[in-house]
Coordinates of N, CA and C in Angstrom, one line a residue:
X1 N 102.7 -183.1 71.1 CA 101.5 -182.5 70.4 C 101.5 -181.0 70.6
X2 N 101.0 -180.7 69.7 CA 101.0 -178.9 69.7 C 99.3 -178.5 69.6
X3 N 98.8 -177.4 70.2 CA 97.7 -176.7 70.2 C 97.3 -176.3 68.8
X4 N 95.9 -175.5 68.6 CA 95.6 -175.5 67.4 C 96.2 -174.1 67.3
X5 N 96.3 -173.0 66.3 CA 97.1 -171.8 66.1 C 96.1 -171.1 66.6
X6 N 96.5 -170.0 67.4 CA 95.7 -168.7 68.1 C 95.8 -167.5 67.4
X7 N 95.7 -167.4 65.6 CA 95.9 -166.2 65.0 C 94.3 -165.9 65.0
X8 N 94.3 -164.2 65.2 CA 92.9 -164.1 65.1 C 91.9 -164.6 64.3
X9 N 92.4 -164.3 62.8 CA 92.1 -164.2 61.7 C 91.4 -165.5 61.0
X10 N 92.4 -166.5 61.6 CA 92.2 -168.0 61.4 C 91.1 -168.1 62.4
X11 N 90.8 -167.8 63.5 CA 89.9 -167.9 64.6 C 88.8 -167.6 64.0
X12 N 88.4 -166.4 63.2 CA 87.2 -166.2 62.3 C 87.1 -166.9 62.0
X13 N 87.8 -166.9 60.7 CA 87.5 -168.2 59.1 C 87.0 -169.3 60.2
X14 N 87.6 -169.6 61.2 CA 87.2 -170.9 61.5 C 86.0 -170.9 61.9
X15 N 85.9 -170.0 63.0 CA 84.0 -169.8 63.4 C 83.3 -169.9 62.5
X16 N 83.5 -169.2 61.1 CA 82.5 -169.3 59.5 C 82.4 -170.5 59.4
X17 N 83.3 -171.1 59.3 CA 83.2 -172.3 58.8 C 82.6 -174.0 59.5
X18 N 82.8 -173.3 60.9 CA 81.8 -174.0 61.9 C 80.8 -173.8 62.0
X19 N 79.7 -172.2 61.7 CA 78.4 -172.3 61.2 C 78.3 -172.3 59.7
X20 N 78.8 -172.9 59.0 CA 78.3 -173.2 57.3 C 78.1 -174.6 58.2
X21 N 78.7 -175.3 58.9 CA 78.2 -177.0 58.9 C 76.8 -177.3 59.4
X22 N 76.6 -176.0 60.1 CA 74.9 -176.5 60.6 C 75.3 -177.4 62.0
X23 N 76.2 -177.2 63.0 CA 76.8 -178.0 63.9 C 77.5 -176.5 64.7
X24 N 76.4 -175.7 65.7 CA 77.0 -174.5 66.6 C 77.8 -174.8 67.3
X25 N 77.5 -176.4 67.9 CA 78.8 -176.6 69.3 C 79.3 -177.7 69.0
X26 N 79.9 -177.8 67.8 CA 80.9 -178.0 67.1 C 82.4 -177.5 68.0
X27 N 83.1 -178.7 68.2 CA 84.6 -177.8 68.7 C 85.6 -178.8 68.0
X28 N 87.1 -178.2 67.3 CA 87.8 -179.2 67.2 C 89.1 -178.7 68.3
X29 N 89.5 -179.8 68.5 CA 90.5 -179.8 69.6 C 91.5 -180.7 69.1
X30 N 93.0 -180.6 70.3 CA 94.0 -181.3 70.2 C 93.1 -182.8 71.0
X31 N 94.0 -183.8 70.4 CA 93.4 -185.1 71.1 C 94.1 -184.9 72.6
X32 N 93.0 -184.9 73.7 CA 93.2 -185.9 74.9 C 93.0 -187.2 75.1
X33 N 93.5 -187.2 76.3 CA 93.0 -188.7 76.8 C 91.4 -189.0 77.1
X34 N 90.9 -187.7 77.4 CA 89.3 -187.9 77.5 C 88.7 -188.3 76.6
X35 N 89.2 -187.7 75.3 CA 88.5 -188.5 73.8 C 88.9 -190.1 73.2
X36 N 89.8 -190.4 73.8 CA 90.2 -192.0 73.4 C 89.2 -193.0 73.9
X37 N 88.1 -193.5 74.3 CA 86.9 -194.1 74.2 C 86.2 -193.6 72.9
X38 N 86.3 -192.2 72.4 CA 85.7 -192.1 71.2 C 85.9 -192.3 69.7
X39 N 87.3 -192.3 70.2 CA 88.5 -192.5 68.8 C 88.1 -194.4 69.0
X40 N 88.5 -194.7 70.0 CA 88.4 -196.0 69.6 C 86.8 -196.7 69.2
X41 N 85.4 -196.1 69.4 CA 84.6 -196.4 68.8 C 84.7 -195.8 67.1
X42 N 85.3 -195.1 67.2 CA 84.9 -194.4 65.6 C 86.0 -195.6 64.9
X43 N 86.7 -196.0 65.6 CA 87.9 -196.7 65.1 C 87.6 -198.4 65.1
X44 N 86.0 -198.6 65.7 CA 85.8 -199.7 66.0 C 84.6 -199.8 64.4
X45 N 83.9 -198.9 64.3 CA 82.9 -198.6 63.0 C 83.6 -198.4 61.8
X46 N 84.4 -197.7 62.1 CA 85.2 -197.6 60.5 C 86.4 -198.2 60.0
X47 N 86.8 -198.9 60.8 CA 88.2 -199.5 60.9 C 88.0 -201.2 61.4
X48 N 87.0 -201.6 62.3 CA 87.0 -202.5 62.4 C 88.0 -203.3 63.2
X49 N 88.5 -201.7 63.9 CA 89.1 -202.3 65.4 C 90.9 -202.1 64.9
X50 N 91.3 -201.2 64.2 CA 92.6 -201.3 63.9 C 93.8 -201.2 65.0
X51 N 93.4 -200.0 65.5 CA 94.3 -199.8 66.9 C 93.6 -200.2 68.2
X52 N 94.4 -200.6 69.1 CA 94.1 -201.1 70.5 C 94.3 -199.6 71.3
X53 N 93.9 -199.5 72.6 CA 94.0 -198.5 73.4 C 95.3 -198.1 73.6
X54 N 96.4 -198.9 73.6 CA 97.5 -199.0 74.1 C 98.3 -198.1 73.1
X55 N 97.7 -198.0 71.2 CA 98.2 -197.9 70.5 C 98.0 -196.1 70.6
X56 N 96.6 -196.1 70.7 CA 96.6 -194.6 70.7 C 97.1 -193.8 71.9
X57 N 97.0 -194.2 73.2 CA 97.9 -194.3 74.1 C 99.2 -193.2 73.9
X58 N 99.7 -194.4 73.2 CA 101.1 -194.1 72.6 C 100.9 -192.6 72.0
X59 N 100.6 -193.0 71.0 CA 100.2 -191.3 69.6 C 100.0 -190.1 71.0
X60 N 99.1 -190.3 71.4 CA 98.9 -189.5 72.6 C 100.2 -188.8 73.4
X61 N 100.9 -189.5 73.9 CA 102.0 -189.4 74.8 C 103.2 -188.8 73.4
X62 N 103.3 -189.2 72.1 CA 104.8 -189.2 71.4 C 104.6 -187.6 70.9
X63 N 105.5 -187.0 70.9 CA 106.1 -185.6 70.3 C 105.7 -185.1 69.2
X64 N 105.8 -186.3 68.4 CA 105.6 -186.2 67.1 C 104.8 -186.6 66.3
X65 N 103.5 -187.0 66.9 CA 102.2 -187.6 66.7 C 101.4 -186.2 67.2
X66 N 100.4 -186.0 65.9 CA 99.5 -184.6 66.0 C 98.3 -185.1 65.9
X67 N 97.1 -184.9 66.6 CA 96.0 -185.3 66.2 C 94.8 -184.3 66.7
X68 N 93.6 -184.2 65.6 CA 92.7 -183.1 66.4 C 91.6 -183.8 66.1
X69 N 90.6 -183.5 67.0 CA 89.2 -184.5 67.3 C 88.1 -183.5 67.1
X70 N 87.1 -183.6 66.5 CA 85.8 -183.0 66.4 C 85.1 -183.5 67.5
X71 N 84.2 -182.8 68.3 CA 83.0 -183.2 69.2 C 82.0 -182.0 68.9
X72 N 81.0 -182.5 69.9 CA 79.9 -181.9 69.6 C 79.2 -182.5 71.3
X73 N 78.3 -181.9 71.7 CA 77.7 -182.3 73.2 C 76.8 -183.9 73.1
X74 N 77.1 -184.4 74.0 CA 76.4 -185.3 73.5 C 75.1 -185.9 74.9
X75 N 74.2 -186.1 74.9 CA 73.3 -186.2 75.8 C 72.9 -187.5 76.2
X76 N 72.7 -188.1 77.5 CA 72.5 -188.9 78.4 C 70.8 -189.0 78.5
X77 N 70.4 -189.8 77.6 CA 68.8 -190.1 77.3 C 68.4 -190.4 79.1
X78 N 69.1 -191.2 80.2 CA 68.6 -191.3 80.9 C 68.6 -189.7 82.3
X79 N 69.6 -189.2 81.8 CA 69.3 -188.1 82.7 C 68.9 -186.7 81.9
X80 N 68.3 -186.5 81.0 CA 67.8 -185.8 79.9 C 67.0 -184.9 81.3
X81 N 66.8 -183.2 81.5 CA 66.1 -183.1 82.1 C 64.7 -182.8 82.0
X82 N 64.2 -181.8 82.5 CA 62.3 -182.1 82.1 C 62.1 -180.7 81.1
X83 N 62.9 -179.6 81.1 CA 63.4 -178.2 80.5 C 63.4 -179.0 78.9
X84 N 64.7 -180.0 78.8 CA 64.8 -180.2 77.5 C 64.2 -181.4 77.3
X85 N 63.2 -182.3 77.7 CA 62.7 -182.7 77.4 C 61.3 -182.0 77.1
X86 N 60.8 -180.7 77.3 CA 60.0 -179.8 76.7 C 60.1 -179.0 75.4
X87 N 61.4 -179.0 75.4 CA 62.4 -178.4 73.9 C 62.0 -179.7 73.1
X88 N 62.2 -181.2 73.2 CA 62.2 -182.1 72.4 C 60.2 -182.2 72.0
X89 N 59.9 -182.4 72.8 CA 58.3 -181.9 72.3 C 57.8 -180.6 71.7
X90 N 58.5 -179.5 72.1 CA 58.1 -178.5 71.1 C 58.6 -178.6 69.3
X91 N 59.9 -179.6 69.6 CA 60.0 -179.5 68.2 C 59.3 -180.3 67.4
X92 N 58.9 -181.2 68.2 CA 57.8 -182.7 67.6 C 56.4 -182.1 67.1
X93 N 56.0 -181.0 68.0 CA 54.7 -180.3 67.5 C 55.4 -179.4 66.5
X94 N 56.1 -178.7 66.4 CA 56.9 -177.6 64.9 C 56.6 -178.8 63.8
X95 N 57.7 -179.7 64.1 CA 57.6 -180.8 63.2 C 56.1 -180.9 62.7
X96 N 55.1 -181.8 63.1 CA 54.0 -182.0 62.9 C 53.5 -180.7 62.1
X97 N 52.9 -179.8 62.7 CA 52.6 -178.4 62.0 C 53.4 -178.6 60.4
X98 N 54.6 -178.5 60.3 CA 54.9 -178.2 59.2 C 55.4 -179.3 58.3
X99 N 54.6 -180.5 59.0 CA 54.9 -182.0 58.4 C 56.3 -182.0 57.5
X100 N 57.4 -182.1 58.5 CA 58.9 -182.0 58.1 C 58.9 -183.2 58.0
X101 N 59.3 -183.9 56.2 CA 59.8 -185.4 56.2 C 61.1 -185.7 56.2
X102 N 62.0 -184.7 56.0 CA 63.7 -185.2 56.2 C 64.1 -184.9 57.2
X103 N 65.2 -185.7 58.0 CA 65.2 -185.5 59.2 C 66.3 -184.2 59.3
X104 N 67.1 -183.7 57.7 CA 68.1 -182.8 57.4 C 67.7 -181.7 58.0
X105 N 66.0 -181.4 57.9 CA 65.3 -180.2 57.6 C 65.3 -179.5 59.3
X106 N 65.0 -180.9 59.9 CA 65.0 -180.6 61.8 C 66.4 -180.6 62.2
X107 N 65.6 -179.6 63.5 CA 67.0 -178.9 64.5 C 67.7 -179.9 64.4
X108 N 69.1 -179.6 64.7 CA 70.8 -180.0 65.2 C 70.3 -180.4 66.3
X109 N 70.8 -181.4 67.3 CA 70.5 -181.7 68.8 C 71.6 -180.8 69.0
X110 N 72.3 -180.3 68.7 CA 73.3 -179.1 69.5 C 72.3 -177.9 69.0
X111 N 71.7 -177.2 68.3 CA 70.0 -176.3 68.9 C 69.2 -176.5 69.8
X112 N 69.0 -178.0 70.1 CA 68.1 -178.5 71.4 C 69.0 -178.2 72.9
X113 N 70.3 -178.9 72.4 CA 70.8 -178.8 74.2 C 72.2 -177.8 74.3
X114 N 72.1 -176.8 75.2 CA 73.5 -175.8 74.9 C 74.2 -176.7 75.6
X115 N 76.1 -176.3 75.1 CA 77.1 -176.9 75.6 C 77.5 -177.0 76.9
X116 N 76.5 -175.6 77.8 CA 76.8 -175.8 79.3 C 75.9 -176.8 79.9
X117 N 74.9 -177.3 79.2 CA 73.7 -178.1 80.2 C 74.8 -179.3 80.6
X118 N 74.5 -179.4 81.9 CA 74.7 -179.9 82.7 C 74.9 -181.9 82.0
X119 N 74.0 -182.3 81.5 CA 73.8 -183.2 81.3 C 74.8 -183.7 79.8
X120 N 75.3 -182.6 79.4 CA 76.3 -182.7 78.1 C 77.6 -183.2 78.4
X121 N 78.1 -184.2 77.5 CA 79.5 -184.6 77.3 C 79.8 -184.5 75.7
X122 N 81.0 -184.5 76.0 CA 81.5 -184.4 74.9 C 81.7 -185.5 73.4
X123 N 81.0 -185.8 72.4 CA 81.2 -186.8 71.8 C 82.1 -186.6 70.7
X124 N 82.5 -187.4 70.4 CA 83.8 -187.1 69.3 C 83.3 -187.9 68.2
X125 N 83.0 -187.3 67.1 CA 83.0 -187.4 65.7 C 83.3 -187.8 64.4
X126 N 84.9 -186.9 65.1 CA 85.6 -187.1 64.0 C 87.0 -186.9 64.3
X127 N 88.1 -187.6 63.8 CA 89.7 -187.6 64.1 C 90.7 -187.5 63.0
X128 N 92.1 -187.0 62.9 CA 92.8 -187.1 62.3 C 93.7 -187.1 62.6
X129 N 94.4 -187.7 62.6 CA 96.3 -187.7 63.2 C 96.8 -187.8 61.9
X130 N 98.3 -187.1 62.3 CA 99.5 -187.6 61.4 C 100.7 -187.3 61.7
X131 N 101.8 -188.2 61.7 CA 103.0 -188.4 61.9 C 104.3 -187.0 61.6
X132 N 104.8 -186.1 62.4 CA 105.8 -185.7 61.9 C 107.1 -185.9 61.3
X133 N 107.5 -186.3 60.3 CA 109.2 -187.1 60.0 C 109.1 -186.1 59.1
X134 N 110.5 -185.5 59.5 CA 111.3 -184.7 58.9 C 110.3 -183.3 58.2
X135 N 110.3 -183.5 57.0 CA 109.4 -182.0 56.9 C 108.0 -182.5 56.2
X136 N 107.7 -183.9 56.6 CA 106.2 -184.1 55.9 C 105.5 -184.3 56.7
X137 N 104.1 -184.3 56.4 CA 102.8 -184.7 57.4 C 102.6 -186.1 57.1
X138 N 102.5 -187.6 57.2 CA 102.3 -188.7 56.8 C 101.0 -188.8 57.9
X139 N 100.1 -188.5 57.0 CA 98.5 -189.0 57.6 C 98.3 -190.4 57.9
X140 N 98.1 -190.8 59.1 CA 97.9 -192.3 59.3 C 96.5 -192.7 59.6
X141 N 95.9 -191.8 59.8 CA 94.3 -192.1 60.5 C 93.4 -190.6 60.2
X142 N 92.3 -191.3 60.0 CA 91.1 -190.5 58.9 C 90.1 -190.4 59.3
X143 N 89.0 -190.5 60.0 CA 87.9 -190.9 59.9 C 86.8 -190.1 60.5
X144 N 85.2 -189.9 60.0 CA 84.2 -189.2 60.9 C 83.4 -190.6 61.1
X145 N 82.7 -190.5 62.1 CA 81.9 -191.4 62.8 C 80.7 -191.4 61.2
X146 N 80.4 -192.3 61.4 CA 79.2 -193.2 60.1 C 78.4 -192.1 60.6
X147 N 77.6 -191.9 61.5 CA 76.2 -191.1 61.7 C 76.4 -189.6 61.1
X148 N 77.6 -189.5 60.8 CA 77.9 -187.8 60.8 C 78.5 -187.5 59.6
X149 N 78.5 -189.0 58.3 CA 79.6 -188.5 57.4 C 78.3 -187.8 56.2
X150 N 78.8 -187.2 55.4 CA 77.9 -186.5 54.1 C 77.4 -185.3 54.5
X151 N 77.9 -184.4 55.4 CA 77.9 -183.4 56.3 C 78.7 -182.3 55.9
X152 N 80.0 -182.6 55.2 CA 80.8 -181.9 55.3 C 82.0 -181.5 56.2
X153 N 81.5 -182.8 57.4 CA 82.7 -183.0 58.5 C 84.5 -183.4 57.9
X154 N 84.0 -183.8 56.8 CA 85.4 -184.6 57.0 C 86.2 -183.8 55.6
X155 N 85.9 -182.3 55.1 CA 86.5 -181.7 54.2 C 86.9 -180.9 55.6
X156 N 86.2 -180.1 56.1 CA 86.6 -179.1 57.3 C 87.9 -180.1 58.0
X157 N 87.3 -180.7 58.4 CA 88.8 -182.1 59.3 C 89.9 -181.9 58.6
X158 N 89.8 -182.2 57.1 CA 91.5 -182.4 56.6 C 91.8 -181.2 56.4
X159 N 90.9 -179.7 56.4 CA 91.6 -178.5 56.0 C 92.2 -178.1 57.4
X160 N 91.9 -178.6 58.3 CA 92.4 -178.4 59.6 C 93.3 -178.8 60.1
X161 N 93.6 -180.1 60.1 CA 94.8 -181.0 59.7 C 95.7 -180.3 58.8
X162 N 95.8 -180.1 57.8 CA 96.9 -179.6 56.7 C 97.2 -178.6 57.1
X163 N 96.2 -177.4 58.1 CA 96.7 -176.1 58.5 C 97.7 -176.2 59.3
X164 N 97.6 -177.2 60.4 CA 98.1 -177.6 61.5 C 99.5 -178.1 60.9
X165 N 99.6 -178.8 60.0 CA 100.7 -179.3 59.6 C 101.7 -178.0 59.1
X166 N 100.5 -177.3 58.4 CA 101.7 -175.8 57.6 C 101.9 -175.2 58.3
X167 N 101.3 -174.9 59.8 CA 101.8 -174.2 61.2 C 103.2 -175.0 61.4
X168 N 102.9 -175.8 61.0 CA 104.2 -176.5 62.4 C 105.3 -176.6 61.0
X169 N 105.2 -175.9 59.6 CA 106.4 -175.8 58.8 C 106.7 -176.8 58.4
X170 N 105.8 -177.6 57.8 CA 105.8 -178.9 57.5 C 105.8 -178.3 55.7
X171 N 106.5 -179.4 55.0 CA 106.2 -179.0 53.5 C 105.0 -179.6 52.3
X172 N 105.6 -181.3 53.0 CA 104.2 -182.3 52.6 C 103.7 -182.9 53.0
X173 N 102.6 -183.5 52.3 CA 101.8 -184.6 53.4 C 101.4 -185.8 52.3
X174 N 101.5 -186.2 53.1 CA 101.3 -188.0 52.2 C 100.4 -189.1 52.8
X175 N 99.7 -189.7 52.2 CA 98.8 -191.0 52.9 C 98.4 -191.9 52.0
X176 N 98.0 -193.1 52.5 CA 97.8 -194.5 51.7 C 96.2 -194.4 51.9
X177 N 95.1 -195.0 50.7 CA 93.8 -194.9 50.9 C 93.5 -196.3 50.0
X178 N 92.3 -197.2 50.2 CA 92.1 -198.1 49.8 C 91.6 -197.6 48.3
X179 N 91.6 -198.5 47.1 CA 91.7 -198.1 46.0 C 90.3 -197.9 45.6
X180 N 89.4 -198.9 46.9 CA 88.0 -198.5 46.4 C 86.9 -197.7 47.2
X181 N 88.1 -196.7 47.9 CA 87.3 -195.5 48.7 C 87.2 -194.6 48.1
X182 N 85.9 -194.4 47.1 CA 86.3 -193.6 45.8 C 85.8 -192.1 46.4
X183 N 84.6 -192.1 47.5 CA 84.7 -191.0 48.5 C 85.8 -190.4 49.1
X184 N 86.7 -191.1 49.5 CA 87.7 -190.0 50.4 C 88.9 -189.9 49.3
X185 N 88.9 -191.1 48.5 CA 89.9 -190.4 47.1 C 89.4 -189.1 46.4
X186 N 88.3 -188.9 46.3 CA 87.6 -187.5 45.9 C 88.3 -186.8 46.5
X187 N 88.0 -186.7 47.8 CA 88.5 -185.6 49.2 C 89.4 -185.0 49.1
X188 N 90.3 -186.1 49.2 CA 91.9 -185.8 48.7 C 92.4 -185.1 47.7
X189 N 91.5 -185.2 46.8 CA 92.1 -185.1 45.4 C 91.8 -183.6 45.1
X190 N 90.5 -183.5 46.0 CA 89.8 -182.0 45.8 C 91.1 -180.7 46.5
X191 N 91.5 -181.3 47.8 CA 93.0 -180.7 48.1 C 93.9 -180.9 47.4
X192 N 94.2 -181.2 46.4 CA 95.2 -181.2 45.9 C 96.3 -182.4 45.7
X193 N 95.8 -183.7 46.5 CA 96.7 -184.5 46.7 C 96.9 -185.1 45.4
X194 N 97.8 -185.8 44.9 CA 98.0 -186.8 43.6 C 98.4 -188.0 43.6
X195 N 97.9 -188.9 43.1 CA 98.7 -190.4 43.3 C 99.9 -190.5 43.0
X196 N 100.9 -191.2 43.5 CA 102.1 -191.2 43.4 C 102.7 -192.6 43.2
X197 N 101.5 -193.4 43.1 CA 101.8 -195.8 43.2 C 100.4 -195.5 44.2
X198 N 101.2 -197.3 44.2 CA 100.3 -198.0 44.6 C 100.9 -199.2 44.8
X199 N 100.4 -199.8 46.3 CA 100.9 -200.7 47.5 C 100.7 -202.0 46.9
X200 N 100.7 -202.9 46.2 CA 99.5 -204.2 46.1 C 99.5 -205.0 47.5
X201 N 98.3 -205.4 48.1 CA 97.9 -206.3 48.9 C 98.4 -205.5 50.2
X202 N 97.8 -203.9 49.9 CA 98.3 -203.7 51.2 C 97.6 -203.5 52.7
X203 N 96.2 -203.9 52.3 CA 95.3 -204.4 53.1 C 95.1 -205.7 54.1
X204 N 95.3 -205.5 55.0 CA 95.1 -207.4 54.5 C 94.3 -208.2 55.4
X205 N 93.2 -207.0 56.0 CA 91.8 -207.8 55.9 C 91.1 -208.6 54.1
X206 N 92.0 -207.7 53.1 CA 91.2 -208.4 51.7 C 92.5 -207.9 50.6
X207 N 93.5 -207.6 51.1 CA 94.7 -207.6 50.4 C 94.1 -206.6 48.9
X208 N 93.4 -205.6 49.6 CA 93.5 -204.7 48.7 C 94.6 -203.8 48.6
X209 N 94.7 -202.9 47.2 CA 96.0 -202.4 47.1 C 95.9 -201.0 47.8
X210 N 96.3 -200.5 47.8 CA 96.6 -199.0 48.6 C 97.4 -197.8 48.1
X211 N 96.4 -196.9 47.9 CA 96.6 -195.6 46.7 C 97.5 -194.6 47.3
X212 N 98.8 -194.9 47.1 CA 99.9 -193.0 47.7 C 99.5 -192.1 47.3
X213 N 99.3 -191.3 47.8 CA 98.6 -189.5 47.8 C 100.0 -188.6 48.0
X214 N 100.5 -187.9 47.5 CA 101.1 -186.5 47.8 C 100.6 -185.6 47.8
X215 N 100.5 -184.5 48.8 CA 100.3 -183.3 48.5 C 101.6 -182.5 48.5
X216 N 102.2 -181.8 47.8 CA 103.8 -181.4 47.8 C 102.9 -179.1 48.3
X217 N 104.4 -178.7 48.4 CA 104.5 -177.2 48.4 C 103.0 -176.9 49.6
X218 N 102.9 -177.7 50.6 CA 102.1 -177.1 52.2 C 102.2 -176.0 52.2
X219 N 103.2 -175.0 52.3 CA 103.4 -173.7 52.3 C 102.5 -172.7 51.6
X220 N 102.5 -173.1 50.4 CA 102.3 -172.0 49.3 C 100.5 -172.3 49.2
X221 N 100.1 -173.2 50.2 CA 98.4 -173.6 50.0 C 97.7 -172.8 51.0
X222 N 96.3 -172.7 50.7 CA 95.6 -172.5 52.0 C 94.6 -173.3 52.2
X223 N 94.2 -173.2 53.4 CA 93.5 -174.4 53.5 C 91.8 -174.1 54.6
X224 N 92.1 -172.5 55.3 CA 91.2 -172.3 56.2 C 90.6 -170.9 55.6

């Protein structure tokens, strides 16, 4: 596994693009082993349990397996302290006062708690790996956690992914999507990717078919 690229420049764009989400302590990182309890819940909600521990394990440990994880702080309702549990009541009275009905409209809990409080860990969000062979990126795993998708997490994710891949001189990227994920078929498609076939029964919790995506010329794109 390789780090994310330390060009200044990209360092900006990226900060921008971490406050357009509305998510300040927002981080994406290379996967550790610290985040694999998280990967495997997000992998247990959206996947339905595809890989075992053992499996990511593996990805983790091989050369040639890239993967970067979204977190954000995540807080321990039972050791919450009495400071931010004063912040959580102030915002309940703001709330009230200005009778906020969406919950879009109220603070980010990364506004309520900073990433040094004591009481913060790290929750992971969102993942993306993909396989290096030869000069393509082959995306094998996708996903932001259900509570966090419609956000905008998971366009930022694959532009990050694809950057990572055109760092490391990759040309294309390719991946299989269910035919009736008409959401992340969007996604894709908005990058550039194009159908190329299609798997039949390549599913086989329900032997749905499975949509090939190329993205060709990684190089000549931008993505951050």
């Amino acid at each position: 596994m390789v780090g994310l690229p330390s060009n200044s420049s990209q360092n900006l764009q990226l900060a921008k693009q971490i406050s357009s989400l509305q998510l300040p302590s927002l981080q994406i990182l290379p996967l550790e082993s610290s985040h694999l309890p998280g990967i495997m819940e997000i992998d247990r909600l959206c996947f339905g349990g595809w890989w075992n521990l053992a499996h990511y394990q593996w990805e983790l440990d091989h050369p040639e397996s890239h993967f970067l994880v979204l977190t954000i702080p995540e807080i321990s309702n039972s050791e919450v302290s009495n400071s931010a549990m004063s912040k959580i009541a102030k915002i309940n009275e703001i709330a009230e006062i200005n009778e906020i009905a969406e919950i879009s409209k109220a603070p980010e809990i990364s506004e309520v708690f900073e990433a040094s409080d004591p009481q913060a860990n790290n929750l992971v969000i969102g993942v993306g790996g993909f396989w290096q062979i030869l000069e393509e990126a082959h995306i094998h795993l996708f996903a932001i956690h259900p509570q966090y998708q419609g956000k905008g997490l998971g366009k930022f994710l694959l532009g990050q992914l694809l950057q990572l891949a055109k760092e490391l001189g990759l040309e294309r990227a390719t991946l299989e999507v269910r035919e009736s994920n008409h959401q992340a078929l969007g996604l894709y498609q908005k990058f550039g990717f194009q159908e190329a076939g299609r798997r039949p029964n390549y599913y086989a919790d329900n032997s749905e078919a499975g949509v090939i995506l190329w993205l060709n010329r990684l190089q000549s794109c931008e993505f951050v």
